[in-house]
Amino acid sequence: MRLHDKVTTIKGVGDKKAKLLNNMKVETLEDLLHLFPRKYEDRRDTVYIMEAPYDKEVLIKGKVVTKQLKGNPYNKKTPLRVLVEDSSANLEVLFFNGKYLANYFNVGAEYSFYGKISLNNGRRQMAHPEFHRLGDKDDIRGIIPVYPLTEGMTQATIRKLVGEALPLADESKEWLSDEIVGRYNLCSPSYAIKNIHFPKDERQVKEARYRMVFEELLALQTGLFYIKQGMSQEGEGIAINDVPLDEFMS
């Protein structure tokens, strides 16, 4: 695979997925790597139910004690209530469209849940969280990217596709001079792309974002400089090292 290849180069991306990606302005693998997360979820560590703050996204793990479909079991919108406990407390996990989820949860098995805990009639409750059986391949830990989506596309799918294309970040060429990179302490393009998607800590996020913001600002200010100078589209242009960076980077 190469950066300018179509997304259909990735195994499993057929016409249907390609169309969804095109709706997101993603046609090539390079486009995919430049589909940056809009936020991140911190799933590095689980917290005890008793210690989890209210109305803040947290990752908890616990054992299923009971599960109950409240209402008509044949109606897909029937709520499913799953009682989960850890060594500190218990928590009611609520799914509003519970019919198809009921068989996924087994009493006595352990699962992870990511969402916001609220207090409902004195009981801790988490409504419609993301969940996985503890230890399965999708039960991942880390700083997880959250991408802008189109209808029909899921976060799990985008993360997988970006992960497939991520090694191609090494093909990204440095287009700034050594003097500029050193003066503004910029990371490399490949480092920025890799860590804007799957950082290990907050420092890597900041370094990657700093590089991306710098590039956007440089492109914007360079364009404004051209306009200010009254240069026509037919003009020869100016070299990047000739742009007075100190004027607009300070």
PDB file of C-alpha atoms in Angstrom:
ATOM      1  CA  MET A   1       0.000   0.000   0.000  1.00  0.00           C
ATOM      2  CA  ARG A   2       1.095   3.581  -0.689  1.00  0.00           C
ATOM      3  CA  LEU A   3      -0.214   6.908   0.610  1.00  0.00           C
ATOM      4  CA  HIS A   4      -1.992   7.845  -2.609  1.00  0.00           C
ATOM      5  CA  ASP A   5      -3.711   4.490  -3.068  1.00  0.00           C
ATOM      6  CA  LYS A   6      -7.505   4.330  -2.846  1.00  0.00           C
ATOM      7  CA  VAL A   7      -9.012   3.236   0.488  1.00  0.00           C
ATOM      8  CA  THR A   8     -10.281   0.119  -1.254  1.00  0.00           C
ATOM      9  CA  THR A   9      -6.678  -1.084  -1.085  1.00  0.00           C
ATOM     10  CA  ILE A  10      -7.370  -2.016   2.531  1.00  0.00           C
ATOM     11  CA  LYS A  11      -8.707  -5.538   2.867  1.00  0.00           C
ATOM     12  CA  GLY A  12     -12.401  -5.514   3.692  1.00  0.00           C
ATOM     13  CA  VAL A  13     -13.121  -2.084   2.215  1.00  0.00           C
ATOM     14  CA  GLY A  14     -15.545  -2.642  -0.637  1.00  0.00           C
ATOM     15  CA  ASP A  15     -17.803  -0.278  -2.521  1.00  0.00           C
ATOM     16  CA  LYS A  16     -20.189   0.200   0.426  1.00  0.00           C
ATOM     17  CA  LYS A  17     -17.521   1.226   2.936  1.00  0.00           C
ATOM     18  CA  ALA A  18     -15.703   3.251   0.309  1.00  0.00           C
ATOM     19  CA  LYS A  19     -18.878   5.263  -0.330  1.00  0.00           C
ATOM     20  CA  LEU A  20     -19.273   5.971   3.386  1.00  0.00           C
ATOM     21  CA  LEU A  21     -15.644   7.074   3.561  1.00  0.00           C
ATOM     22  CA  ASN A  22     -16.101   9.266   0.492  1.00  0.00           C
ATOM     23  CA  ASN A  23     -18.977  10.951   2.325  1.00  0.00           C
ATOM     24  CA  MET A  24     -16.366  11.845   4.932  1.00  0.00           C
ATOM     25  CA  LYS A  25     -14.081  13.241   2.199  1.00  0.00           C
ATOM     26  CA  VAL A  26     -11.800  10.217   2.507  1.00  0.00           C
ATOM     27  CA  GLU A  27     -10.827   8.720  -0.846  1.00  0.00           C
ATOM     28  CA  THR A  28      -7.157   7.808  -0.405  1.00  0.00           C
ATOM     29  CA  LEU A  29      -5.085   6.334   2.399  1.00  0.00           C
ATOM     30  CA  GLU A  30      -3.499   9.761   2.849  1.00  0.00           C
ATOM     31  CA  ASP A  31      -6.980  11.253   3.334  1.00  0.00           C
ATOM     32  CA  LEU A  32      -7.637   8.567   5.944  1.00  0.00           C
ATOM     33  CA  LEU A  33      -4.495   9.468   7.894  1.00  0.00           C
ATOM     34  CA  HIS A  34      -5.540  13.118   7.787  1.00  0.00           C
ATOM     35  CA  LEU A  35      -8.962  12.385   9.240  1.00  0.00           C
ATOM     36  CA  PHE A  36      -8.011  13.620  12.685  1.00  0.00           C
ATOM     37  CA  PRO A  37      -9.842  12.745  15.919  1.00  0.00           C
ATOM     38  CA  ARG A  38     -12.242  15.332  17.315  1.00  0.00           C
ATOM     39  CA  LYS A  39     -11.527  14.209  20.881  1.00  0.00           C
ATOM     40  CA  TYR A  40     -10.067  11.371  22.933  1.00  0.00           C
ATOM     41  CA  GLU A  41     -11.372   8.970  25.572  1.00  0.00           C
ATOM     42  CA  ASP A  42      -9.093   8.040  28.447  1.00  0.00           C
ATOM     43  CA  ARG A  43      -9.443   4.287  28.846  1.00  0.00           C
ATOM     44  CA  ARG A  44      -6.052   3.605  30.365  1.00  0.00           C
ATOM     45  CA  ASP A  45      -7.351   2.595  33.782  1.00  0.00           C
ATOM     46  CA  THR A  46     -10.585   1.314  35.280  1.00  0.00           C
ATOM     47  CA  VAL A  47     -12.060   2.939  38.382  1.00  0.00           C
ATOM     48  CA  TYR A  48     -14.078   1.409  41.196  1.00  0.00           C
ATOM     49  CA  ILE A  49     -17.822   2.005  40.971  1.00  0.00           C
ATOM     50  CA  MET A  50     -17.890   3.603  44.414  1.00  0.00           C
ATOM     51  CA  GLU A  51     -15.093   6.035  43.491  1.00  0.00           C
ATOM     52  CA  ALA A  52     -16.335   6.944  40.003  1.00  0.00           C
ATOM     53  CA  PRO A  53     -17.461  10.582  39.665  1.00  0.00           C
ATOM     54  CA  TYR A  54     -20.958  11.329  38.413  1.00  0.00           C
ATOM     55  CA  ASP A  55     -21.616  12.713  34.910  1.00  0.00           C
ATOM     56  CA  LYS A  56     -18.059  12.122  33.724  1.00  0.00           C
ATOM     57  CA  GLU A  57     -17.035   9.397  31.287  1.00  0.00           C
ATOM     58  CA  VAL A  58     -15.278   6.582  33.131  1.00  0.00           C
ATOM     59  CA  LEU A  59     -14.196   2.999  32.519  1.00  0.00           C
ATOM     60  CA  ILE A  60     -15.394   0.447  35.037  1.00  0.00           C
ATOM     61  CA  LYS A  61     -15.282  -3.334  35.114  1.00  0.00           C
ATOM     62  CA  GLY A  62     -17.574  -5.647  36.980  1.00  0.00           C
ATOM     63  CA  LYS A  63     -19.374  -8.965  37.173  1.00  0.00           C
ATOM     64  CA  VAL A  64     -22.939  -9.334  35.930  1.00  0.00           C
ATOM     65  CA  VAL A  65     -25.216 -10.216  38.865  1.00  0.00           C
ATOM     66  CA  THR A  66     -28.605 -10.132  37.153  1.00  0.00           C
ATOM     67  CA  LYS A  67     -30.133  -9.089  33.845  1.00  0.00           C
ATOM     68  CA  GLN A  68     -33.747  -8.284  33.105  1.00  0.00           C
ATOM     69  CA  LEU A  69     -35.787  -7.266  30.083  1.00  0.00           C
ATOM     70  CA  LYS A  70     -38.411  -4.894  31.466  1.00  0.00           C
ATOM     71  CA  GLY A  71     -41.485  -5.265  29.256  1.00  0.00           C
ATOM     72  CA  ASN A  72     -42.321  -7.165  26.084  1.00  0.00           C
ATOM     73  CA  PRO A  73     -39.276  -9.397  25.335  1.00  0.00           C
ATOM     74  CA  TYR A  74     -40.237  -9.501  21.638  1.00  0.00           C
ATOM     75  CA  ASN A  75     -40.087  -5.728  21.229  1.00  0.00           C
ATOM     76  CA  LYS A  76     -36.587  -4.628  20.216  1.00  0.00           C
ATOM     77  CA  LYS A  77     -37.059  -1.355  22.142  1.00  0.00           C
ATOM     78  CA  THR A  78     -37.689  -3.152  25.440  1.00  0.00           C
ATOM     79  CA  PRO A  79     -35.172  -1.820  28.014  1.00  0.00           C
ATOM     80  CA  LEU A  80     -32.532  -4.196  29.315  1.00  0.00           C
ATOM     81  CA  ARG A  81     -31.307  -3.687  32.869  1.00  0.00           C
ATOM     82  CA  VAL A  82     -28.020  -5.325  33.828  1.00  0.00           C
ATOM     83  CA  LEU A  83     -26.866  -5.224  37.453  1.00  0.00           C
ATOM     84  CA  VAL A  84     -23.080  -5.139  37.656  1.00  0.00           C
ATOM     85  CA  GLU A  85     -20.883  -5.203  40.749  1.00  0.00           C
ATOM     86  CA  ASP A  86     -17.233  -4.887  41.687  1.00  0.00           C
ATOM     87  CA  SER A  87     -15.616  -5.091  45.122  1.00  0.00           C
ATOM     88  CA  SER A  88     -16.782  -1.580  46.044  1.00  0.00           C
ATOM     89  CA  ALA A  89     -20.441  -1.269  44.943  1.00  0.00           C
ATOM     90  CA  ASN A  90     -22.985  -2.186  42.289  1.00  0.00           C
ATOM     91  CA  LEU A  91     -24.270  -0.338  39.247  1.00  0.00           C
ATOM     92  CA  GLU A  92     -27.331  -0.660  37.041  1.00  0.00           C
ATOM     93  CA  VAL A  93     -26.447  -0.604  33.348  1.00  0.00           C
ATOM     94  CA  LEU A  94     -29.410   0.367  31.170  1.00  0.00           C
ATOM     95  CA  PHE A  95     -29.870  -0.264  27.452  1.00  0.00           C
ATOM     96  CA  PHE A  96     -32.984   1.252  25.861  1.00  0.00           C
ATOM     97  CA  ASN A  97     -33.015  -1.111  22.879  1.00  0.00           C
ATOM     98  CA  GLY A  98     -32.181  -4.219  24.825  1.00  0.00           C
ATOM     99  CA  LYS A  99     -33.682  -7.181  23.005  1.00  0.00           C
ATOM    100  CA  TYR A 100     -30.637  -7.973  20.882  1.00  0.00           C
ATOM    101  CA  LEU A 101     -28.175  -7.394  23.729  1.00  0.00           C
ATOM    102  CA  ALA A 102     -29.743  -9.677  26.321  1.00  0.00           C
ATOM    103  CA  ASN A 103     -27.962 -12.795  25.084  1.00  0.00           C
ATOM    104  CA  TYR A 104     -24.574 -11.063  25.094  1.00  0.00           C
ATOM    105  CA  PHE A 105     -24.476 -10.713  28.873  1.00  0.00           C
ATOM    106  CA  ASN A 106     -23.991 -13.816  30.983  1.00  0.00           C
ATOM    107  CA  VAL A 107     -24.578 -13.829  34.728  1.00  0.00           C
ATOM    108  CA  GLY A 108     -21.252 -14.339  36.497  1.00  0.00           C
ATOM    109  CA  ALA A 109     -19.132 -13.090  33.566  1.00  0.00           C
ATOM    110  CA  GLU A 110     -17.054  -9.899  33.764  1.00  0.00           C
ATOM    111  CA  TYR A 111     -17.326  -6.960  31.389  1.00  0.00           C
ATOM    112  CA  SER A 112     -15.934  -3.467  30.936  1.00  0.00           C
ATOM    113  CA  PHE A 113     -18.278  -0.481  30.530  1.00  0.00           C
ATOM    114  CA  TYR A 114     -17.387   3.023  29.341  1.00  0.00           C
ATOM    115  CA  GLY A 115     -19.868   5.842  29.905  1.00  0.00           C
ATOM    116  CA  LYS A 116     -21.267   8.346  32.407  1.00  0.00           C
ATOM    117  CA  ILE A 117     -22.630   7.318  35.775  1.00  0.00           C
ATOM    118  CA  SER A 118     -25.657   9.188  37.098  1.00  0.00           C
ATOM    119  CA  LEU A 119     -27.725   8.842  40.255  1.00  0.00           C
ATOM    120  CA  ASN A 120     -31.312   7.674  39.616  1.00  0.00           C
ATOM    121  CA  ASN A 121     -33.588   7.294  42.653  1.00  0.00           C
ATOM    122  CA  GLY A 122     -30.560   6.682  44.839  1.00  0.00           C
ATOM    123  CA  ARG A 123     -29.060   4.037  42.544  1.00  0.00           C
ATOM    124  CA  ARG A 124     -25.950   4.431  40.424  1.00  0.00           C
ATOM    125  CA  GLN A 125     -26.857   3.996  36.782  1.00  0.00           C
ATOM    126  CA  MET A 126     -24.987   4.029  33.465  1.00  0.00           C
ATOM    127  CA  ALA A 127     -27.183   4.391  30.376  1.00  0.00           C
ATOM    128  CA  HIS A 128     -26.228   2.819  27.056  1.00  0.00           C
ATOM    129  CA  PRO A 129     -22.435   2.633  27.560  1.00  0.00           C
ATOM    130  CA  GLU A 130     -19.870   1.082  25.275  1.00  0.00           C
ATOM    131  CA  PHE A 131     -19.153  -2.402  26.579  1.00  0.00           C
ATOM    132  CA  HIS A 132     -16.990  -5.468  26.005  1.00  0.00           C
ATOM    133  CA  ARG A 133     -16.466  -8.812  27.628  1.00  0.00           C
ATOM    134  CA  LEU A 134     -13.374  -8.475  29.768  1.00  0.00           C
ATOM    135  CA  GLY A 135     -10.275  -9.498  27.871  1.00  0.00           C
ATOM    136  CA  ASP A 136     -11.711  -9.788  24.361  1.00  0.00           C
ATOM    137  CA  LYS A 137      -9.848  -8.221  21.431  1.00  0.00           C
ATOM    138  CA  ASP A 138     -11.981  -5.061  21.473  1.00  0.00           C
ATOM    139  CA  ASP A 139     -11.574  -4.526  25.211  1.00  0.00           C
ATOM    140  CA  ILE A 140      -8.681  -2.130  24.656  1.00  0.00           C
ATOM    141  CA  ARG A 141      -6.899   0.229  27.019  1.00  0.00           C
ATOM    142  CA  GLY A 142      -5.265   3.537  26.226  1.00  0.00           C
ATOM    143  CA  ILE A 143      -6.106   7.011  24.964  1.00  0.00           C
ATOM    144  CA  ILE A 144      -8.744   6.203  22.373  1.00  0.00           C
ATOM    145  CA  PRO A 145      -9.428   8.515  19.390  1.00  0.00           C
ATOM    146  CA  VAL A 146     -12.986   9.579  18.586  1.00  0.00           C
ATOM    147  CA  TYR A 147     -13.527  10.563  14.953  1.00  0.00           C
ATOM    148  CA  PRO A 148     -16.162  12.601  13.119  1.00  0.00           C
ATOM    149  CA  LEU A 149     -18.459  10.097  11.441  1.00  0.00           C
ATOM    150  CA  THR A 150     -21.112   9.770   8.774  1.00  0.00           C
ATOM    151  CA  GLU A 151     -24.265   7.706   9.201  1.00  0.00           C
ATOM    152  CA  GLY A 152     -23.508   4.021   8.809  1.00  0.00           C
ATOM    153  CA  MET A 153     -19.880   4.287   9.932  1.00  0.00           C
ATOM    154  CA  THR A 154     -18.721   3.294  13.426  1.00  0.00           C
ATOM    155  CA  GLN A 155     -15.816   4.367  15.611  1.00  0.00           C
ATOM    156  CA  ALA A 156     -14.545   0.794  15.770  1.00  0.00           C
ATOM    157  CA  THR A 157     -14.407   0.578  11.969  1.00  0.00           C
ATOM    158  CA  ILE A 158     -12.599   3.901  11.546  1.00  0.00           C
ATOM    159  CA  ARG A 159     -10.068   3.023  14.251  1.00  0.00           C
ATOM    160  CA  LYS A 160      -9.361  -0.282  12.551  1.00  0.00           C
ATOM    161  CA  LEU A 161      -8.935   1.310   9.122  1.00  0.00           C
ATOM    162  CA  VAL A 162      -6.670   4.069  10.448  1.00  0.00           C
ATOM    163  CA  GLY A 163      -4.621   1.438  12.252  1.00  0.00           C
ATOM    164  CA  GLU A 164      -4.211  -0.479   8.970  1.00  0.00           C
ATOM    165  CA  ALA A 165      -2.972   2.637   7.174  1.00  0.00           C
ATOM    166  CA  LEU A 166      -0.857   4.046  10.001  1.00  0.00           C
ATOM    167  CA  PRO A 167       2.501   2.492   8.945  1.00  0.00           C
ATOM    168  CA  LEU A 168       2.254   4.637   5.802  1.00  0.00           C
ATOM    169  CA  ALA A 169       2.836   7.691   7.977  1.00  0.00           C
ATOM    170  CA  ASP A 170       6.540   6.928   7.539  1.00  0.00           C
ATOM    171  CA  GLU A 171       6.165   7.979   3.885  1.00  0.00           C
ATOM    172  CA  SER A 172       5.279  11.531   4.968  1.00  0.00           C
ATOM    173  CA  LYS A 173       8.075  13.864   3.876  1.00  0.00           C
ATOM    174  CA  GLU A 174       9.376  16.784   5.897  1.00  0.00           C
ATOM    175  CA  TRP A 175       8.610  19.896   3.855  1.00  0.00           C
ATOM    176  CA  LEU A 176       9.832  22.473   6.354  1.00  0.00           C
ATOM    177  CA  SER A 177      13.459  23.515   6.599  1.00  0.00           C
ATOM    178  CA  ASP A 178      15.722  22.245   9.376  1.00  0.00           C
ATOM    179  CA  GLU A 179      15.981  25.822  10.608  1.00  0.00           C
ATOM    180  CA  ILE A 180      12.204  26.165  11.057  1.00  0.00           C
ATOM    181  CA  VAL A 181      11.824  22.706  12.615  1.00  0.00           C
ATOM    182  CA  GLY A 182      14.577  23.457  15.093  1.00  0.00           C
ATOM    183  CA  ARG A 183      13.490  26.998  15.891  1.00  0.00           C
ATOM    184  CA  TYR A 184       9.918  26.006  16.704  1.00  0.00           C
ATOM    185  CA  ASN A 185      10.776  22.579  18.160  1.00  0.00           C
ATOM    186  CA  LEU A 186       8.501  20.675  15.791  1.00  0.00           C
ATOM    187  CA  CYS A 187       8.106  16.906  15.689  1.00  0.00           C
ATOM    188  CA  SER A 188       8.335  15.110  12.351  1.00  0.00           C
ATOM    189  CA  PRO A 189       5.246  14.654  10.115  1.00  0.00           C
ATOM    190  CA  SER A 190       5.270  10.880  10.651  1.00  0.00           C
ATOM    191  CA  TYR A 191       5.482  11.266  14.443  1.00  0.00           C
ATOM    192  CA  ALA A 192       2.654  13.806  14.368  1.00  0.00           C
ATOM    193  CA  ILE A 193       0.347  11.592  12.292  1.00  0.00           C
ATOM    194  CA  LYS A 194       0.989   8.484  14.391  1.00  0.00           C
ATOM    195  CA  ASN A 195       0.445  10.262  17.683  1.00  0.00           C
ATOM    196  CA  ILE A 196      -2.508  12.376  16.639  1.00  0.00           C
ATOM    197  CA  HIS A 197      -4.313   9.058  16.137  1.00  0.00           C
ATOM    198  CA  PHE A 198      -2.971   6.678  18.772  1.00  0.00           C
ATOM    199  CA  PRO A 199      -0.995   8.528  21.450  1.00  0.00           C
ATOM    200  CA  LYS A 200       0.292   6.820  24.577  1.00  0.00           C
ATOM    201  CA  ASP A 201       0.018   9.906  26.768  1.00  0.00           C
ATOM    202  CA  GLU A 202      -1.026  13.554  26.827  1.00  0.00           C
ATOM    203  CA  ARG A 203       2.458  14.756  25.918  1.00  0.00           C
ATOM    204  CA  GLN A 204       2.355  12.967  22.570  1.00  0.00           C
ATOM    205  CA  VAL A 205      -1.078  14.454  21.845  1.00  0.00           C
ATOM    206  CA  LYS A 206       0.250  17.965  22.513  1.00  0.00           C
ATOM    207  CA  GLU A 207       3.355  17.460  20.370  1.00  0.00           C
ATOM    208  CA  ALA A 208       1.316  16.120  17.458  1.00  0.00           C
ATOM    209  CA  ARG A 209      -1.315  18.843  17.699  1.00  0.00           C
ATOM    210  CA  TYR A 210       1.350  21.542  17.917  1.00  0.00           C
ATOM    211  CA  ARG A 211       2.830  20.361  14.628  1.00  0.00           C
ATOM    212  CA  MET A 212      -0.573  20.207  12.920  1.00  0.00           C
ATOM    213  CA  VAL A 213      -1.648  23.622  14.193  1.00  0.00           C
ATOM    214  CA  PHE A 214       1.694  25.094  13.149  1.00  0.00           C
ATOM    215  CA  GLU A 215       1.232  23.778   9.605  1.00  0.00           C
ATOM    216  CA  GLU A 216      -2.312  25.136   9.377  1.00  0.00           C
ATOM    217  CA  LEU A 217      -1.255  28.525  10.679  1.00  0.00           C
ATOM    218  CA  LEU A 218       1.745  28.627   8.368  1.00  0.00           C
ATOM    219  CA  ALA A 219      -0.400  27.800   5.329  1.00  0.00           C
ATOM    220  CA  LEU A 220      -2.974  30.425   6.299  1.00  0.00           C
ATOM    221  CA  GLN A 221      -0.462  33.160   6.991  1.00  0.00           C
ATOM    222  CA  THR A 222       1.540  32.370   3.870  1.00  0.00           C
ATOM    223  CA  GLY A 223      -1.643  32.740   1.822  1.00  0.00           C
ATOM    224  CA  LEU A 224      -2.371  36.057   3.477  1.00  0.00           C
ATOM    225  CA  PHE A 225       1.197  37.143   2.783  1.00  0.00           C
ATOM    226  CA  TYR A 226       0.712  36.428  -0.916  1.00  0.00           C
ATOM    227  CA  ILE A 227      -2.479  38.489  -0.953  1.00  0.00           C
ATOM    228  CA  LYS A 228      -0.817  41.312   0.946  1.00  0.00           C
ATOM    229  CA  GLN A 229       1.998  41.406  -1.580  1.00  0.00           C
ATOM    230  CA  GLY A 230      -0.535  41.591  -4.391  1.00  0.00           C
ATOM    231  CA  MET A 231       0.949  38.610  -6.182  1.00  0.00           C
ATOM    232  CA  SER A 232      -1.085  37.184  -9.050  1.00  0.00           C
ATOM    233  CA  GLN A 233      -1.754  33.488  -9.612  1.00  0.00           C
ATOM    234  CA  GLU A 234       0.597  33.650 -12.604  1.00  0.00           C
ATOM    235  CA  GLY A 235       3.451  34.906 -10.477  1.00  0.00           C
ATOM    236  CA  GLU A 236       6.481  32.788  -9.728  1.00  0.00           C
ATOM    237  CA  GLY A 237       5.756  32.739  -6.023  1.00  0.00           C
ATOM    238  CA  ILE A 238       8.253  32.763  -3.197  1.00  0.00           C
ATOM    239  CA  ALA A 239      10.223  30.079  -1.437  1.00  0.00           C
ATOM    240  CA  ILE A 240       9.027  29.032   2.003  1.00  0.00           C
ATOM    241  CA  ASN A 241      12.295  30.215   3.554  1.00  0.00           C
ATOM    242  CA  ASP A 242      11.609  33.692   2.151  1.00  0.00           C
ATOM    243  CA  VAL A 243       8.335  34.039   4.033  1.00  0.00           C
ATOM    244  CA  PRO A 244       8.924  36.328   7.051  1.00  0.00           C
ATOM    245  CA  LEU A 245       7.884  33.732   9.666  1.00  0.00           C
ATOM    246  CA  ASP A 246       8.915  35.871  12.590  1.00  0.00           C
ATOM    247  CA  GLU A 247       6.266  38.416  11.651  1.00  0.00           C
ATOM    248  CA  PHE A 248       3.360  36.059  12.119  1.00  0.00           C
ATOM    249  CA  MET A 249       4.677  33.212  14.296  1.00  0.00           C
ATOM    250  CA  SER A 250       5.549  35.420  17.256  1.00  0.00           C
TER     251      SER A 250
END
